[in-house]
Amino acid sequence: MTYRKTWQLKQMQSLPIQAKIQMTRQRIREWIDEFGEDGVYVSFSGGKDSTVLLDIVRKDYPNIEAVFVNTGLEYPSVRQFALSKENVTELRPKMNFRDVIIKYGYPIIGKEVSQVVQEARIGLKRGDGSYQFRIDRILGKGHYAPLEDGTKSQFDVSAYKFLLDAPFNISDRCCKTMKKNPARSYERKTKKKIILATMAEESRLRRQRWLKYGCNAWDDKKQQSSNPMSFWTEQDVLTYIHTYNLTIADVYGQVVVKNDGVDGQMNINDYLGDYRDCQYETTGCKRTGCVFCLFGIRQDLERITRLSEQEPKLCDYVMRGGEFSESGMWQPSKDGLGYWFVLEWLNVHGNLKIGIPNRDYYMDKYCAEEIKKYLGD
């Protein structure tokens, strides 16, 4: 196995969009040459990244199957858009999101952080030295202690050690249970190999995966997968959509040249019809994914607020309700998922400044005296 260098990734990420399209087509071609058109499928979430991937794939291979995992966590317009495409197979997880939270915990901050918190809590509770590397990582000790000059390890997550005291369970198991497991079951049944629209810039784990396997992970013993857009960036995706006038889910709005600060006036690029070197943005949601998920919330503090504007009934179910279990941990109730408490606790104890829609309403309705002690009141 040949390990790649970070500079190689940066070099590829700096290429012009047309070069990236051709390189992506080549990697897709190599994958399909190996497994055949009937031996692969495109993982299609209905989001803008996978919409671009599906468009590129089907320009060369019109009959390639797309697979949509209907988790129930998508924006309704994203789900409708995904299922409106031709040759899309719909899968469903065995557990719903409420049951996943009750069994495993809430998805908080990111997959890495949630896993570290969950396993560090287990190790601390046992007190037998298990998961010590997780404990050290979140406490900033041992191999994860700062250097003499104060520089922190790239693996340090001590900024989130306050989560060890959270009165609710935290877990990274949601994505695996609701997305990966249905896809893996489908692959075992059909023997088909997956093509994904994930990009290395999205997380440290995805960057490490590219450095280890490249775009086509032939040597991955857990799951062979093609990630032919790994070296793309968010701007590349938006550029492709704008350049080819690609239809995307309504929740994104339109892809436009970034606001130049002069409202009500035509952008000079639109006037000239010259979009070279432009930066783009969506007029609606920037990212969609699972609308209830709190992974990446620090980079999108108004995610739940936007949900309340776009899907008020859905957001109310997410926010309302909640109760303490027999073990003393907060969890969803029959009324709702109880996010009002989770978000308030994160803001009080982590100073995260997450936007909480209709905060006063939910606090007045649900914050009983016995709950206030957890929120510093």
XYZ file of C-alpha atoms in Angstrom:
377
model
C 0.000 0.000 0.000
C 1.358 3.409 -0.991
C 0.759 6.220 1.482
C 0.222 9.613 -0.091
C 1.495 12.958 1.163
C -0.531 15.932 2.339
C 1.110 18.130 -0.278
C -0.159 15.786 -2.994
C -3.719 16.270 -1.771
C -3.311 20.045 -1.641
C -1.890 20.023 -5.156
C -4.887 18.078 -6.445
C -7.312 20.317 -4.563
C -5.827 23.357 -6.329
C -6.485 22.009 -9.835
C -9.088 23.706 -12.077
C -12.564 22.200 -12.088
C -12.310 20.742 -15.609
C -9.174 18.828 -14.659
C -10.923 17.517 -11.544
C -13.908 16.353 -13.570
C -11.663 14.378 -15.914
C -9.704 12.834 -13.033
C -12.949 11.880 -11.311
C -14.295 10.283 -14.495
C -11.075 8.292 -14.795
C -11.338 6.954 -11.245
C -14.972 6.014 -11.805
C -13.998 4.262 -15.043
C -11.294 2.267 -13.247
C -13.797 1.207 -10.574
C -16.420 0.125 -13.093
C -13.826 -1.636 -15.271
C -12.995 -3.735 -12.220
C -16.514 -4.559 -10.990
C -18.761 -3.927 -14.000
C -21.735 -1.601 -14.400
C -23.972 -4.108 -12.624
C -21.449 -4.544 -9.825
C -21.427 -0.993 -8.456
C -23.856 1.620 -7.172
C -23.808 5.326 -6.308
C -24.600 6.248 -2.715
C -27.154 8.998 -3.303
C -28.325 11.072 -0.332
C -30.124 13.708 -2.383
C -27.602 16.294 -1.170
C -25.686 18.518 -3.552
C -22.405 16.560 -3.371
C -23.954 13.222 -4.285
C -26.120 14.956 -6.917
C -22.940 16.139 -8.644
C -21.417 12.669 -8.372
C -24.506 10.996 -9.830
C -24.524 13.483 -12.714
C -20.882 12.761 -13.547
C -21.331 8.989 -13.292
C -24.478 8.861 -15.412
C -23.043 11.009 -18.176
C -20.755 8.056 -18.907
C -22.877 5.241 -17.471
C -26.589 6.196 -17.706
C -27.881 2.974 -16.178
C -25.834 2.910 -12.978
C -28.019 2.270 -9.948
C -28.325 4.869 -7.177
C -29.148 3.850 -3.600
C -30.911 6.193 -1.183
C -31.023 5.328 2.520
C -34.241 6.867 3.812
C -33.393 7.532 7.462
C -36.275 9.931 8.087
C -33.696 12.538 9.108
C -33.527 14.304 5.757
C -35.220 17.538 4.804
C -38.507 16.519 3.111
C -37.458 18.298 -0.102
C -34.180 16.349 -0.148
C -36.032 13.061 0.258
C -38.495 13.976 -2.486
C -35.664 15.025 -4.778
C -33.726 11.800 -4.205
C -36.710 9.589 -4.891
C -37.639 11.576 -7.998
C -34.521 10.379 -9.820
C -34.631 7.364 -12.106
C -33.249 3.999 -11.047
C -33.037 4.804 -7.318
C -33.299 1.970 -4.803
C -34.672 3.016 -1.408
C -33.352 1.424 1.793
C -34.541 1.945 5.366
C -32.731 1.401 8.686
C -34.025 -1.072 11.244
C -34.073 1.553 14.039
C -35.513 5.063 14.045
C -33.586 8.065 15.337
C -35.461 8.264 18.643
C -34.616 4.655 19.490
C -30.981 5.174 18.478
C -30.668 8.092 20.901
C -32.298 6.136 23.721
C -30.060 3.118 23.163
C -26.765 4.867 22.398
C -26.955 8.626 22.970
C -27.161 11.981 21.208
C -24.777 12.811 18.323
C -22.805 15.826 19.604
C -20.060 18.003 17.981
C -18.575 15.310 15.706
C -18.062 11.576 15.310
C -14.573 11.612 16.796
C -15.551 13.721 19.788
C -18.668 11.648 20.466
C -16.715 8.398 20.327
C -14.012 9.740 22.631
C -16.570 10.994 25.156
C -18.554 7.766 25.114
C -15.537 5.494 25.581
C -13.782 7.787 28.086
C -16.929 7.715 30.212
C -16.904 3.911 30.127
C -13.245 3.834 31.147
C -13.719 6.348 33.968
C -16.731 4.464 35.291
C -14.882 1.145 35.289
C -11.723 2.597 36.789
C -9.732 -0.369 35.532
C -7.518 1.369 32.982
C -9.706 0.522 30.013
C -9.986 3.178 27.318
C -7.131 5.090 28.976
C -6.066 6.498 25.618
C -9.549 8.001 25.237
C -9.406 9.432 28.749
C -5.976 10.949 28.105
C -7.154 12.386 24.833
C -10.104 14.275 26.267
C -8.204 15.355 29.366
C -5.127 16.418 27.386
C -2.807 14.083 29.284
C -0.207 11.422 28.491
C 0.643 11.307 24.788
C -1.933 14.051 24.236
C -0.463 16.526 26.710
C 0.655 19.902 25.286
C 4.310 20.288 24.328
C 6.628 22.521 26.356
C 5.842 25.449 24.067
C 2.108 24.947 24.644
C 1.405 23.376 21.245
C -1.445 20.881 21.448
C -1.599 17.527 19.719
C -3.703 17.404 16.553
C -5.653 14.646 18.298
C -6.347 16.717 21.411
C -10.042 17.192 22.176
C -9.675 18.543 25.706
C -11.814 21.553 24.756
C -14.754 19.170 25.094
C -13.942 17.600 28.444
C -17.021 19.353 29.853
C -19.052 16.777 27.906
C -17.893 14.087 30.353
C -20.340 15.618 32.841
C -23.256 15.904 30.416
C -26.523 14.579 31.910
C -27.253 12.715 28.679
C -25.543 9.920 26.786
C -23.362 10.859 23.802
C -22.539 8.508 20.955
C -21.236 8.304 17.386
C -23.374 5.239 16.605
C -26.203 7.054 14.804
C -24.599 7.212 11.359
C -23.480 3.602 11.482
C -26.879 2.344 12.638
C -29.038 4.393 10.303
C -26.884 4.787 7.184
C -23.935 2.429 7.060
C -25.645 -0.730 8.286
C -28.445 -0.665 5.665
C -25.865 0.009 2.941
C -23.570 -2.780 4.163
C -26.489 -5.217 4.263
C -27.377 -4.240 0.718
C -23.780 -4.782 -0.411
C -23.622 -8.215 1.184
C -26.867 -9.162 -0.533
C -26.023 -7.810 -4.003
C -22.192 -8.025 -3.925
C -22.122 -4.467 -5.323
C -19.344 -1.960 -4.543
C -20.140 1.575 -3.419
C -19.233 4.908 -5.056
C -19.325 7.840 -2.609
C -19.201 11.634 -2.881
C -17.188 12.200 0.306
C -14.339 14.750 0.227
C -11.075 14.818 2.159
C -11.573 18.427 3.254
C -14.677 17.493 5.250
C -12.871 15.925 8.208
C -9.523 14.720 9.485
C -10.706 11.105 9.238
C -11.606 11.486 5.559
C -8.294 13.166 4.850
C -6.455 10.312 6.545
C -8.446 7.812 4.512
C -7.406 9.484 1.272
C -3.755 9.564 2.382
C -3.961 5.826 3.073
C -6.082 4.547 0.183
C -6.407 7.308 -2.393
C -9.702 7.720 -4.256
C -10.308 4.039 -4.963
C -9.841 2.010 -1.800
C -8.961 -1.321 -3.362
C -7.036 -2.477 -0.262
C -9.572 -1.604 2.428
C -10.393 -4.943 4.064
C -13.491 -3.540 5.818
C -15.135 -2.031 2.751
C -13.844 -1.492 -0.742
C -15.165 1.888 -1.859
C -14.625 4.483 -4.551
C -14.413 8.113 -3.466
C -13.690 9.767 -6.829
C -14.384 13.304 -5.564
C -12.055 13.066 -2.553
C -9.833 15.865 -3.833
C -12.747 18.213 -4.588
C -13.715 21.135 -2.384
C -17.042 22.695 -1.476
C -16.381 25.441 -4.028
C -15.775 22.826 -6.738
C -19.199 21.310 -6.086
C -20.895 24.711 -6.257
C -18.918 25.627 -9.386
C -20.060 22.424 -11.107
C -23.706 23.049 -10.192
C -23.566 26.646 -11.446
C -21.584 25.849 -14.592
C -23.827 23.009 -15.737
C -27.070 24.485 -14.363
C -27.588 21.297 -12.394
C -30.912 20.895 -10.575
C -30.511 20.325 -6.831
C -32.948 19.913 -3.914
C -35.130 22.964 -3.230
C -33.849 23.404 0.312
C -30.511 24.695 -1.038
C -32.155 27.524 -2.960
C -29.997 28.708 -5.860
C -26.240 28.592 -6.368
C -25.110 32.181 -6.938
C -21.941 34.247 -7.001
C -21.107 35.282 -3.442
C -22.700 38.539 -2.402
C -20.471 41.478 -3.295
C -22.026 43.632 -0.620
C -24.247 45.686 -2.930
C -27.824 44.529 -2.417
C -30.301 45.000 -5.208
C -27.681 45.372 -7.906
C -26.693 42.880 -10.582
C -23.403 41.167 -9.877
C -20.725 42.201 -12.406
C -20.059 38.522 -13.193
C -23.714 37.989 -14.094
C -23.640 41.135 -16.201
C -20.567 40.043 -18.161
C -21.455 36.348 -18.168
C -17.898 35.599 -17.053
C -17.659 33.380 -13.966
C -13.983 32.493 -14.007
C -12.424 32.407 -10.508
C -15.788 33.183 -8.880
C -16.716 32.081 -5.380
C -20.210 30.654 -5.000
C -22.772 30.144 -2.271
C -26.298 28.789 -1.922
C -29.188 31.104 -1.135
C -30.735 28.450 1.138
C -29.108 25.741 3.247
C -25.340 25.390 2.976
C -25.367 21.748 4.035
C -28.241 19.362 4.571
C -27.351 15.874 5.761
C -29.326 14.665 8.767
C -31.320 17.670 9.934
C -31.506 16.519 13.560
C -27.796 15.770 13.830
C -25.535 17.945 15.982
C -22.337 16.806 14.300
C -20.611 19.877 12.911
C -22.863 22.206 14.903
C -19.939 24.472 15.826
C -19.490 25.301 12.156
C -23.234 25.824 11.683
C -24.621 27.352 14.870
C -27.960 28.300 13.321
C -28.777 24.856 11.910
C -31.721 24.198 14.214
C -32.937 27.775 13.848
C -33.041 27.308 10.071
C -34.913 24.060 10.544
C -37.565 25.930 12.529
C -37.989 28.383 9.653
C -38.129 25.779 6.905
C -39.847 22.874 8.668
C -41.518 24.274 11.828
C -43.513 21.132 12.690
C -40.484 18.908 12.280
C -38.362 21.258 14.367
C -40.962 21.322 17.129
C -40.766 17.529 17.391
C -36.982 17.773 17.649
C -37.097 20.466 20.317
C -40.002 19.467 22.552
C -40.330 16.758 25.166
C -37.563 14.788 26.783
C -37.287 13.111 30.170
C -34.786 11.609 32.575
C -34.471 7.838 32.400
C -34.280 5.536 35.410
C -30.502 5.797 35.176
C -30.746 9.583 35.505
C -29.812 10.455 31.922
C -31.829 12.758 29.668
C -33.408 11.086 26.651
C -36.304 11.504 24.191
C -39.823 11.031 25.473
C -43.019 10.123 23.629
C -43.583 13.857 23.055
C -40.303 14.616 21.283
C -36.528 14.362 21.198
C -35.844 16.877 23.978
C -33.296 19.017 22.141
C -34.347 22.151 24.028
C -32.540 20.763 27.088
C -29.526 19.383 25.209
C -28.875 22.660 23.383
C -29.385 24.761 26.496
C -26.986 22.564 28.475
C -24.334 22.780 25.738
C -24.610 26.567 25.674
C -24.516 26.943 29.468
C -21.639 24.547 30.141
C -19.721 24.764 26.862
C -20.497 28.347 25.849
C -21.171 27.072 22.318
C -23.706 29.792 21.433
C -25.925 27.477 19.415
C -29.069 29.153 18.137
C -32.143 27.800 19.959
C -35.427 28.545 18.180
C -38.304 29.607 20.467
C -36.049 29.123 23.470
C -38.256 30.981 25.954
C -41.294 28.956 24.940
C -39.604 25.585 25.520
C -37.919 26.726 28.723
C -41.228 27.952 30.161
C -43.066 24.794 29.127
C -40.561 22.083 30.046
C -37.959 23.454 32.470
C -39.332 22.229 35.793
C -37.580 23.046 39.071
C -35.779 19.696 39.211
C -34.336 20.350 35.755
C -33.050 23.867 36.440
C -30.175 22.562 38.582
C -28.606 21.045 35.457
C -28.713 24.379 33.683
C -27.177 26.503 36.424
C -30.459 28.186 37.403
